[in-house]
mmCIF file of C-alpha atoms in Angstrom:
data_model
loop_
_atom_site.group_PDB
_atom_site.id
_atom_site.type_symbol
_atom_site.label_atom_id
_atom_site.label_comp_id
_atom_site.label_asym_id
_atom_site.label_seq_id
_atom_site.Cartn_x
_atom_site.Cartn_y
_atom_site.Cartn_z
ATOM 1 C CA UNK A 1 -67.266 27.667 -73.727
ATOM 2 C CA UNK A 2 -64.043 25.919 -72.680
ATOM 3 C CA UNK A 3 -64.030 22.411 -71.240
ATOM 4 C CA UNK A 4 -61.564 20.541 -69.035
ATOM 5 C CA UNK A 5 -60.402 16.928 -69.411
ATOM 6 C CA UNK A 6 -63.546 15.652 -67.687
ATOM 7 C CA UNK A 7 -65.832 17.187 -70.285
ATOM 8 C CA UNK A 8 -67.314 19.639 -67.785
ATOM 9 C CA UNK A 9 -67.432 23.256 -68.802
ATOM 10 C CA UNK A 10 -65.329 25.796 -66.956
ATOM 11 C CA UNK A 11 -68.521 27.545 -65.897
ATOM 12 C CA UNK A 12 -69.731 24.330 -64.251
ATOM 13 C CA UNK A 13 -66.523 24.112 -62.220
ATOM 14 C CA UNK A 14 -66.762 27.775 -61.231
ATOM 15 C CA UNK A 15 -70.360 27.256 -60.092
ATOM 16 C CA UNK A 16 -69.252 24.202 -58.115
ATOM 17 C CA UNK A 17 -66.569 26.267 -56.351
ATOM 18 C CA UNK A 18 -69.084 28.852 -55.187
ATOM 19 C CA UNK A 19 -71.480 26.170 -53.996
ATOM 20 C CA UNK A 20 -68.692 24.348 -52.164
ATOM 21 C CA UNK A 21 -67.624 27.436 -50.201
ATOM 22 C CA UNK A 22 -71.197 28.030 -49.066
ATOM 23 C CA UNK A 23 -71.387 24.421 -47.841
ATOM 24 C CA UNK A 24 -68.099 24.258 -45.917
ATOM 25 C CA UNK A 25 -67.794 27.667 -44.256
ATOM 26 C CA UNK A 26 -70.473 29.937 -42.842
ATOM 27 C CA UNK A 27 -68.005 32.782 -42.326
ATOM 28 C CA UNK A 28 -66.430 32.631 -45.768
ATOM 29 C CA UNK A 29 -69.856 32.179 -47.301
ATOM 30 C CA UNK A 30 -70.693 35.612 -45.901
ATOM 31 C CA UNK A 31 -67.437 37.023 -47.254
ATOM 32 C CA UNK A 32 -67.905 35.662 -50.779
ATOM 33 C CA UNK A 33 -71.485 36.890 -50.867
ATOM 34 C CA UNK A 34 -70.277 40.441 -50.208
ATOM 35 C CA UNK A 35 -67.644 40.478 -52.955
ATOM 36 C CA UNK A 36 -68.079 41.277 -56.650
ATOM 37 C CA UNK A 37 -66.082 39.897 -59.571
ATOM 38 C CA UNK A 38 -63.228 39.316 -60.098
ATOM 39 C CA UNK A 39 -62.403 39.433 -56.370
ATOM 40 C CA UNK A 40 -65.192 36.998 -55.495
ATOM 41 C CA UNK A 41 -63.782 34.300 -57.762
ATOM 42 C CA UNK A 42 -60.191 34.903 -56.646
ATOM 43 C CA UNK A 43 -61.061 34.608 -52.952
ATOM 44 C CA UNK A 44 -63.450 31.703 -53.483
ATOM 45 C CA UNK A 45 -60.832 29.647 -55.296
ATOM 46 C CA UNK A 46 -58.006 30.686 -52.978
ATOM 47 C CA UNK A 47 -60.070 29.660 -49.963
ATOM 48 C CA UNK A 48 -60.955 26.254 -51.431
ATOM 49 C CA UNK A 49 -57.296 25.552 -52.220
ATOM 50 C CA UNK A 50 -56.534 26.190 -48.543
ATOM 51 C CA UNK A 51 -59.523 24.163 -47.365
ATOM 52 C CA UNK A 52 -58.196 21.043 -49.105
ATOM 53 C CA UNK A 53 -54.999 21.254 -47.058
ATOM 54 C CA UNK A 54 -56.826 22.103 -43.840
ATOM 55 C CA UNK A 55 -59.071 19.034 -44.153
ATOM 56 C CA UNK A 56 -56.087 16.753 -44.710
ATOM 57 C CA UNK A 57 -54.211 18.241 -41.761
ATOM 58 C CA UNK A 58 -57.227 17.752 -39.495
ATOM 59 C CA UNK A 59 -57.795 14.132 -40.564
ATOM 60 C CA UNK A 60 -57.103 11.968 -37.526
ATOM 61 C CA UNK A 61 -57.514 8.755 -39.541
ATOM 62 C CA UNK A 62 -54.506 9.498 -41.772
ATOM 63 C CA UNK A 63 -51.100 8.553 -40.299
ATOM 64 C CA UNK A 64 -48.861 11.629 -39.890
ATOM 65 C CA UNK A 65 -46.258 10.481 -42.414
ATOM 66 C CA UNK A 66 -48.963 9.970 -45.037
ATOM 67 C CA UNK A 67 -50.549 13.308 -44.132
ATOM 68 C CA UNK A 68 -47.292 15.183 -44.605
ATOM 69 C CA UNK A 69 -46.507 13.477 -47.912
ATOM 70 C CA UNK A 70 -50.030 14.123 -49.209
ATOM 71 C CA UNK A 71 -49.736 17.803 -48.280
ATOM 72 C CA UNK A 72 -46.370 18.104 -50.009
ATOM 73 C CA UNK A 73 -47.704 16.409 -53.130
ATOM 74 C CA UNK A 74 -50.613 18.833 -53.131
ATOM 75 C CA UNK A 75 -48.225 21.782 -52.799
ATOM 76 C CA UNK A 76 -46.239 20.538 -55.793
ATOM 77 C CA UNK A 77 -49.385 20.435 -57.934
ATOM 78 C CA UNK A 78 -49.642 24.199 -57.428
ATOM 79 C CA UNK A 79 -46.022 24.765 -58.464
ATOM 80 C CA UNK A 80 -45.676 25.306 -62.230
ATOM 81 C CA UNK A 81 -42.006 24.303 -62.030
ATOM 82 C CA UNK A 82 -42.808 20.885 -60.518
ATOM 83 C CA UNK A 83 -43.848 17.775 -62.408
ATOM 84 C CA UNK A 84 -46.645 16.748 -60.011
ATOM 85 C CA UNK A 85 -50.118 16.589 -61.545
ATOM 86 C CA UNK A 86 -53.419 17.161 -59.828
ATOM 87 C CA UNK A 87 -54.452 13.700 -61.017
ATOM 88 C CA UNK A 88 -51.569 12.220 -59.011
ATOM 89 C CA UNK A 89 -52.875 14.034 -55.946
ATOM 90 C CA UNK A 90 -56.420 12.828 -56.615
ATOM 91 C CA UNK A 91 -55.175 9.233 -56.784
ATOM 92 C CA UNK A 92 -53.161 9.588 -53.583
ATOM 93 C CA UNK A 93 -56.020 11.253 -51.684
ATOM 94 C CA UNK A 94 -58.633 8.730 -52.855
ATOM 95 C CA UNK A 95 -57.414 6.001 -50.493
ATOM 96 C CA UNK A 96 -58.057 8.278 -47.490
ATOM 97 C CA UNK A 97 -61.565 9.415 -48.352
ATOM 98 C CA UNK A 98 -63.905 8.498 -45.473
ATOM 99 C CA UNK A 99 -66.790 6.105 -45.974
ATOM 100 C CA UNK A 100 -69.254 8.846 -45.124
ATOM 101 C CA UNK A 101 -68.390 11.921 -47.136
ATOM 102 C CA UNK A 102 -68.705 15.347 -45.544
ATOM 103 C CA UNK A 103 -68.735 18.655 -47.411
ATOM 104 C CA UNK A 104 -65.070 19.133 -46.497
ATOM 105 C CA UNK A 105 -64.053 15.784 -47.948
ATOM 106 C CA UNK A 106 -66.103 16.423 -51.071
ATOM 107 C CA UNK A 107 -63.837 19.428 -51.606
ATOM 108 C CA UNK A 108 -60.761 17.196 -51.256
ATOM 109 C CA UNK A 109 -62.310 14.680 -53.649
ATOM 110 C CA UNK A 110 -62.892 17.481 -56.154
ATOM 111 C CA UNK A 111 -59.598 19.299 -55.663
ATOM 112 C CA UNK A 112 -58.971 19.089 -59.408
ATOM 113 C CA UNK A 113 -61.989 21.333 -60.004
ATOM 114 C CA UNK A 114 -60.674 24.041 -57.687
ATOM 115 C CA UNK A 115 -57.165 23.745 -59.126
ATOM 116 C CA UNK A 116 -58.570 23.908 -62.653
ATOM 117 C CA UNK A 117 -60.421 27.142 -61.917
ATOM 118 C CA UNK A 118 -57.324 28.479 -60.162
ATOM 119 C CA UNK A 119 -55.250 27.877 -63.283
ATOM 120 C CA UNK A 120 -57.827 29.738 -65.378
ATOM 121 C CA UNK A 121 -57.530 32.963 -63.359
ATOM 122 C CA UNK A 122 -55.876 36.005 -64.827
ATOM 123 C CA UNK A 123 -52.097 35.829 -64.483
ATOM 124 C CA UNK A 124 -51.764 38.506 -61.801
ATOM 125 C CA UNK A 125 -54.342 36.779 -59.590
ATOM 126 C CA UNK A 126 -52.812 33.356 -60.110
ATOM 127 C CA UNK A 127 -49.341 34.546 -59.148
ATOM 128 C CA UNK A 128 -50.645 36.473 -56.129
ATOM 129 C CA UNK A 129 -52.577 33.463 -54.814
ATOM 130 C CA UNK A 130 -50.038 30.716 -55.463
ATOM 131 C CA UNK A 131 -47.251 31.583 -53.024
ATOM 132 C CA UNK A 132 -49.400 32.246 -49.926
ATOM 133 C CA UNK A 133 -51.390 29.047 -50.514
ATOM 134 C CA UNK A 134 -48.238 26.989 -50.934
ATOM 135 C CA UNK A 135 -46.781 28.586 -47.785
ATOM 136 C CA UNK A 136 -49.899 27.462 -45.907
ATOM 137 C CA UNK A 137 -49.734 23.918 -47.278
ATOM 138 C CA UNK A 138 -45.997 23.524 -46.662
ATOM 139 C CA UNK A 139 -46.355 25.007 -43.174
ATOM 140 C CA UNK A 140 -49.066 22.501 -42.304
ATOM 141 C CA UNK A 141 -46.885 19.649 -43.561
ATOM 142 C CA UNK A 142 -44.040 20.917 -41.376
ATOM 143 C CA UNK A 143 -46.254 20.953 -38.272
ATOM 144 C CA UNK A 144 -47.583 17.461 -39.014
ATOM 145 C CA UNK A 145 -43.978 16.228 -39.253
ATOM 146 C CA UNK A 146 -43.045 18.065 -36.064
ATOM 147 C CA UNK A 147 -45.645 16.164 -34.036
ATOM 148 C CA UNK A 148 -45.725 12.915 -35.969
ATOM 149 C CA UNK A 149 -44.866 10.819 -32.908
ATOM 150 C CA UNK A 150 -47.767 12.315 -30.943
ATOM 151 C CA UNK A 151 -50.239 11.553 -33.731
ATOM 152 C CA UNK A 152 -51.635 15.092 -33.554
ATOM 153 C CA UNK A 153 -50.454 18.636 -33.006
ATOM 154 C CA UNK A 154 -49.395 19.516 -29.452
ATOM 155 C CA UNK A 155 -48.463 23.199 -29.402
ATOM 156 C CA UNK A 156 -45.793 24.009 -26.806
ATOM 157 C CA UNK A 157 -45.585 27.808 -26.517
ATOM 158 C CA UNK A 158 -47.511 30.957 -27.381
ATOM 159 C CA UNK A 159 -44.866 31.822 -29.963
ATOM 160 C CA UNK A 160 -45.311 28.430 -31.606
ATOM 161 C CA UNK A 161 -49.078 28.915 -31.547
ATOM 162 C CA UNK A 162 -48.686 32.170 -33.457
ATOM 163 C CA UNK A 163 -46.326 30.467 -35.901
ATOM 164 C CA UNK A 164 -48.988 27.842 -36.555
ATOM 165 C CA UNK A 165 -51.730 30.481 -36.820
ATOM 166 C CA UNK A 166 -49.681 32.300 -39.425
ATOM 167 C CA UNK A 167 -49.482 29.209 -41.605
ATOM 168 C CA UNK A 168 -53.144 28.353 -41.027
ATOM 169 C CA UNK A 169 -54.605 31.827 -41.602
ATOM 170 C CA UNK A 170 -51.893 34.218 -42.741
ATOM 171 C CA UNK A 171 -52.954 33.484 -46.292
ATOM 172 C CA UNK A 172 -56.102 35.562 -45.786
ATOM 173 C CA UNK A 173 -54.345 38.812 -45.030
ATOM 174 C CA UNK A 174 -51.568 38.224 -47.555
ATOM 175 C CA UNK A 175 -53.912 37.226 -50.373
ATOM 176 C CA UNK A 176 -56.282 40.134 -49.975
ATOM 177 C CA UNK A 177 -53.430 42.607 -49.633
ATOM 178 C CA UNK A 178 -51.787 41.275 -52.776
ATOM 179 C CA UNK A 179 -54.962 41.162 -54.836
ATOM 180 C CA UNK A 180 -55.925 44.790 -54.170
ATOM 181 C CA UNK A 181 -52.466 46.360 -53.907
ATOM 182 C CA UNK A 182 -52.111 46.962 -57.654
ATOM 183 C CA UNK A 183 -54.762 49.675 -57.464
ATOM 184 C CA UNK A 184 -53.897 51.007 -53.996
ATOM 185 C CA UNK A 185 -51.797 53.978 -52.996
ATOM 186 C CA UNK A 186 -48.322 53.447 -51.559
ATOM 187 C CA UNK A 187 -49.639 54.460 -48.150
ATOM 188 C CA UNK A 188 -52.515 51.972 -48.348
ATOM 189 C CA UNK A 189 -50.184 49.169 -49.396
ATOM 190 C CA UNK A 190 -47.802 49.939 -46.534
ATOM 191 C CA UNK A 191 -50.607 50.002 -43.978
ATOM 192 C CA UNK A 192 -52.064 46.724 -45.267
ATOM 193 C CA UNK A 193 -48.730 44.922 -45.433
ATOM 194 C CA UNK A 194 -47.857 46.001 -41.895
ATOM 195 C CA UNK A 195 -51.195 44.850 -40.474
ATOM 196 C CA UNK A 196 -52.209 41.834 -42.585
ATOM 197 C CA UNK A 197 -50.691 39.531 -39.960
ATOM 198 C CA UNK A 198 -52.835 41.112 -37.236
ATOM 199 C CA UNK A 199 -56.047 40.441 -39.153
ATOM 200 C CA UNK A 200 -55.106 36.818 -39.814
ATOM 201 C CA UNK A 201 -53.936 36.063 -36.275
ATOM 202 C CA UNK A 202 -57.016 37.689 -34.758
ATOM 203 C CA UNK A 203 -59.344 35.332 -36.617
ATOM 204 C CA UNK A 204 -57.289 32.204 -36.025
ATOM 205 C CA UNK A 205 -56.596 32.805 -32.335
ATOM 206 C CA UNK A 206 -60.303 33.341 -31.731
ATOM 207 C CA UNK A 207 -60.905 29.964 -33.388
ATOM 208 C CA UNK A 208 -58.263 28.340 -31.186
ATOM 209 C CA UNK A 209 -59.854 29.709 -28.018
ATOM 210 C CA UNK A 210 -63.460 28.877 -28.847
ATOM 211 C CA UNK A 211 -62.836 25.402 -30.326
ATOM 212 C CA UNK A 212 -60.159 24.100 -27.952
ATOM 213 C CA UNK A 213 -62.101 21.069 -26.702
ATOM 214 C CA UNK A 214 -63.605 20.247 -30.092
ATOM 215 C CA UNK A 215 -60.186 20.320 -31.789
ATOM 216 C CA UNK A 216 -58.929 17.616 -29.414
ATOM 217 C CA UNK A 217 -62.043 15.480 -29.673
ATOM 218 C CA UNK A 218 -62.490 15.635 -33.441
ATOM 219 C CA UNK A 219 -58.953 16.153 -34.758
ATOM 220 C CA UNK A 220 -56.638 14.997 -31.940
ATOM 221 C CA UNK A 221 -54.990 18.423 -32.132
ATOM 222 C CA UNK A 222 -54.308 20.629 -29.106
ATOM 223 C CA UNK A 223 -53.505 24.233 -29.910
ATOM 224 C CA UNK A 224 -53.613 25.520 -26.326
ATOM 225 C CA UNK A 225 -49.893 25.956 -25.526
ATOM 226 C CA UNK A 226 -48.350 23.563 -23.029
ATOM 227 C CA UNK A 227 -46.550 26.437 -21.276
ATOM 228 C CA UNK A 228 -49.936 27.935 -20.333
ATOM 229 C CA UNK A 229 -51.422 24.575 -19.376
ATOM 230 C CA UNK A 230 -48.482 23.763 -17.095
ATOM 231 C CA UNK A 231 -49.022 27.031 -15.213
ATOM 232 C CA UNK A 232 -52.376 25.517 -14.172
ATOM 233 C CA UNK A 233 -50.939 22.082 -13.397
ATOM 234 C CA UNK A 234 -52.358 20.618 -16.626
ATOM 235 C CA UNK A 235 -51.148 18.719 -19.680
ATOM 236 C CA UNK A 236 -52.403 18.544 -23.256
ATOM 237 C CA UNK A 237 -54.413 15.433 -22.411
ATOM 238 C CA UNK A 238 -56.482 17.423 -19.891
ATOM 239 C CA UNK A 239 -57.962 19.739 -22.531
ATOM 240 C CA UNK A 240 -61.638 18.988 -22.989
ATOM 241 C CA UNK A 241 -62.049 17.228 -19.630
ATOM 242 C CA UNK A 242 -64.909 18.932 -17.743
ATOM 243 C CA UNK A 243 -63.238 17.917 -14.484
ATOM 244 C CA UNK A 244 -60.504 20.451 -15.265
ATOM 245 C CA UNK A 245 -62.768 23.273 -16.398
ATOM 246 C CA UNK A 246 -61.791 25.670 -13.613
ATOM 247 C CA UNK A 247 -58.097 25.240 -14.419
ATOM 248 C CA UNK A 248 -58.607 25.450 -18.179
ATOM 249 C CA UNK A 249 -60.549 28.727 -18.013
ATOM 250 C CA UNK A 250 -57.414 30.863 -17.343
ATOM 251 C CA UNK A 251 -55.737 29.267 -20.378
ATOM 252 C CA UNK A 252 -58.728 30.070 -22.603
ATOM 253 C CA UNK A 253 -58.625 33.613 -21.248
ATOM 254 C CA UNK A 254 -54.927 34.041 -22.026
ATOM 255 C CA UNK A 255 -55.386 32.942 -25.645
ATOM 256 C CA UNK A 256 -58.375 35.287 -25.863
ATOM 257 C CA UNK A 257 -56.137 38.084 -24.530
ATOM 258 C CA UNK A 258 -53.673 37.359 -27.317
ATOM 259 C CA UNK A 259 -56.425 37.521 -29.921
ATOM 260 C CA UNK A 260 -57.801 40.770 -28.530
ATOM 261 C CA UNK A 261 -54.351 42.319 -28.786
ATOM 262 C CA UNK A 262 -54.615 42.125 -32.573
ATOM 263 C CA UNK A 263 -57.901 44.020 -32.874
ATOM 264 C CA UNK A 264 -56.302 47.435 -33.401
ATOM 265 C CA UNK A 265 -53.971 46.167 -36.126
ATOM 266 C CA UNK A 266 -56.794 44.314 -37.850
ATOM 267 C CA UNK A 267 -58.933 47.452 -37.814
ATOM 268 C CA UNK A 268 -56.051 49.460 -39.309
ATOM 269 C CA UNK A 269 -55.759 46.847 -42.084
ATOM 270 C CA UNK A 270 -59.466 47.220 -42.828
ATOM 271 C CA UNK A 271 -59.344 51.013 -42.910
ATOM 272 C CA UNK A 272 -56.457 50.963 -45.393
ATOM 273 C CA UNK A 273 -58.158 48.520 -47.758
ATOM 274 C CA UNK A 274 -59.245 49.919 -51.145
ATOM 275 C CA UNK A 275 -62.494 48.749 -52.690
ATOM 276 C CA UNK A 276 -61.111 47.755 -56.071
ATOM 277 C CA UNK A 277 -61.460 44.715 -58.344
ATOM 278 C CA UNK A 278 -64.813 43.915 -56.740
ATOM 279 C CA UNK A 279 -63.431 44.072 -53.219
ATOM 280 C CA UNK A 280 -65.756 45.360 -50.512
ATOM 281 C CA UNK A 281 -64.967 46.462 -46.985
ATOM 282 C CA UNK A 282 -68.006 44.554 -45.738
ATOM 283 C CA UNK A 283 -66.523 41.222 -46.858
ATOM 284 C CA UNK A 284 -63.737 41.546 -44.290
ATOM 285 C CA UNK A 285 -65.363 43.837 -41.737
ATOM 286 C CA UNK A 286 -68.093 41.269 -41.069
ATOM 287 C CA UNK A 287 -65.693 38.484 -39.918
ATOM 288 C CA UNK A 288 -63.757 41.121 -37.951
ATOM 289 C CA UNK A 289 -66.907 42.189 -36.083
ATOM 290 C CA UNK A 290 -67.994 38.586 -35.572
ATOM 291 C CA UNK A 291 -64.592 37.947 -33.991
ATOM 292 C CA UNK A 292 -65.216 40.901 -31.659
ATOM 293 C CA UNK A 293 -68.540 39.347 -30.657
ATOM 294 C CA UNK A 294 -66.924 35.966 -30.083
ATOM 295 C CA UNK A 295 -64.241 37.548 -27.878
ATOM 296 C CA UNK A 296 -67.053 39.108 -25.823
ATOM 297 C CA UNK A 297 -68.680 35.705 -25.391
ATOM 298 C CA UNK A 298 -65.353 34.096 -24.487
ATOM 299 C CA UNK A 299 -64.893 36.723 -21.801
ATOM 300 C CA UNK A 300 -68.358 36.149 -20.380
ATOM 301 C CA UNK A 301 -68.515 32.354 -20.521
ATOM 302 C CA UNK A 302 -65.094 30.748 -21.100
ATOM 303 C CA UNK A 303 -66.163 27.553 -19.310
ATOM 304 C CA UNK A 304 -68.553 26.813 -22.188
ATOM 305 C CA UNK A 305 -65.543 26.054 -24.375
ATOM 306 C CA UNK A 306 -64.999 22.938 -22.262
ATOM 307 C CA UNK A 307 -68.498 22.172 -21.016
ATOM 308 C CA UNK A 308 -70.461 22.885 -24.229
ATOM 309 C CA UNK A 309 -67.801 22.157 -26.853
ATOM 310 C CA UNK A 310 -67.321 25.707 -28.130
ATOM 311 C CA UNK A 311 -68.532 29.284 -27.873
ATOM 312 C CA UNK A 312 -70.576 30.904 -30.622
ATOM 313 C CA UNK A 313 -72.481 34.106 -31.129
ATOM 314 C CA UNK A 314 -76.143 33.884 -32.063
ATOM 315 C CA UNK A 315 -77.569 33.854 -35.581
ATOM 316 C CA UNK A 316 -79.506 36.977 -34.602
ATOM 317 C CA UNK A 317 -76.275 38.835 -33.976
ATOM 318 C CA UNK A 318 -74.709 37.557 -37.202
ATOM 319 C CA UNK A 319 -77.737 38.905 -39.073
ATOM 320 C CA UNK A 320 -77.549 42.230 -37.234
ATOM 321 C CA UNK A 321 -73.871 42.620 -38.154
ATOM 322 C CA UNK A 322 -74.515 41.846 -41.823
ATOM 323 C CA UNK A 323 -77.396 44.330 -41.921
ATOM 324 C CA UNK A 324 -75.012 47.142 -41.005
ATOM 325 C CA UNK A 325 -73.578 46.948 -44.516
ATOM 326 C CA UNK A 326 -76.837 46.890 -46.464
ATOM 327 C CA UNK A 327 -77.446 49.973 -48.568
ATOM 328 C CA UNK A 328 -75.240 52.969 -49.268
ATOM 329 C CA UNK A 329 -72.618 54.280 -46.914
ATOM 330 C CA UNK A 330 -70.258 52.524 -44.555
ATOM 331 C CA UNK A 331 -70.795 52.199 -40.799
ATOM 332 C CA UNK A 332 -68.097 53.423 -38.425
ATOM 333 C CA UNK A 333 -66.102 50.299 -37.611
ATOM 334 C CA UNK A 334 -64.744 51.696 -34.366
ATOM 335 C CA UNK A 335 -68.219 52.506 -33.068
ATOM 336 C CA UNK A 336 -69.554 49.079 -34.051
ATOM 337 C CA UNK A 337 -66.588 47.386 -32.444
ATOM 338 C CA UNK A 338 -67.223 49.187 -29.141
ATOM 339 C CA UNK A 339 -70.939 48.385 -29.181
ATOM 340 C CA UNK A 340 -70.431 44.713 -29.966
ATOM 341 C CA UNK A 341 -67.743 44.440 -27.293
ATOM 342 C CA UNK A 342 -70.357 45.465 -24.705
ATOM 343 C CA UNK A 343 -73.333 43.335 -25.767
ATOM 344 C CA UNK A 344 -74.838 41.582 -28.810
ATOM 345 C CA UNK A 345 -75.579 44.045 -31.599
ATOM 346 C CA UNK A 346 -79.177 42.926 -32.067
ATOM 347 C CA UNK A 347 -79.929 43.829 -28.439
ATOM 348 C CA UNK A 348 -79.430 47.566 -28.996
#
């Protein structure tokens, strides 16, 4: 059994990666649980590489200039042509670790474990994962630089919001498409490549709408575009203020509209996806259907985004969605989508 420079076995680091994903993301925990090898490992590691960057970008206690430099250093550690080592990143990140460690920061503190497993992947997987992850990291660094004077992101337009969402989530669609395309037909590859962006933007725009107030409070980032806020006589600083709930609701609704516009493309991406290399439709259909449920809740109670902090679907509905993929056969996605759009699945 191989060992890394720490003396840990590779299997120990792989096991740590799986445990870490289950601790930092409920949605991706569901995805990984649905996948078989080698897809499960590829997606697990790819997600953790992205999570390191996401945690740094969201860290309000790190000055923007330091954030951007840390992100760029991290990107260079993933570039085989660069001379940056993961140990150099570990040393640079150590000074910003919070006194009370969360699961997210434990992933940053153990980035070398995720990078080590990444480097052990088969060559085709490694090359497919590297470029999308580095695009995400470099894109986040660019946005941090763009709003360095504000001390946090302050998105200006819907187009800029989608640009950010692409960097933050485009990796998902691109990675999955790349990892399964080697064993897909030309038609499947074309359909997936044309619609990967829709799947990624659907998920990220739903997150922007449901977490708008929390993102400002916890990260000092405002993703609701200023052009939409100004239509309601608001500014970025008004996001999260219950006194402005009535004016913020139309903005939440417009971002939800944008997300809903990507449902058809995301569903096309799912239908084209081959189940090869351990890939399973359920792994990606579940977050798609959960996004449909969240859009329904955002339509019914958009004020909760401001007054309650976010909008979530119930654990009962999450369980009901997951149960649709237990056993043989695949449920009709279109039918499930229509049912969930009307009311929670567990209520049928």
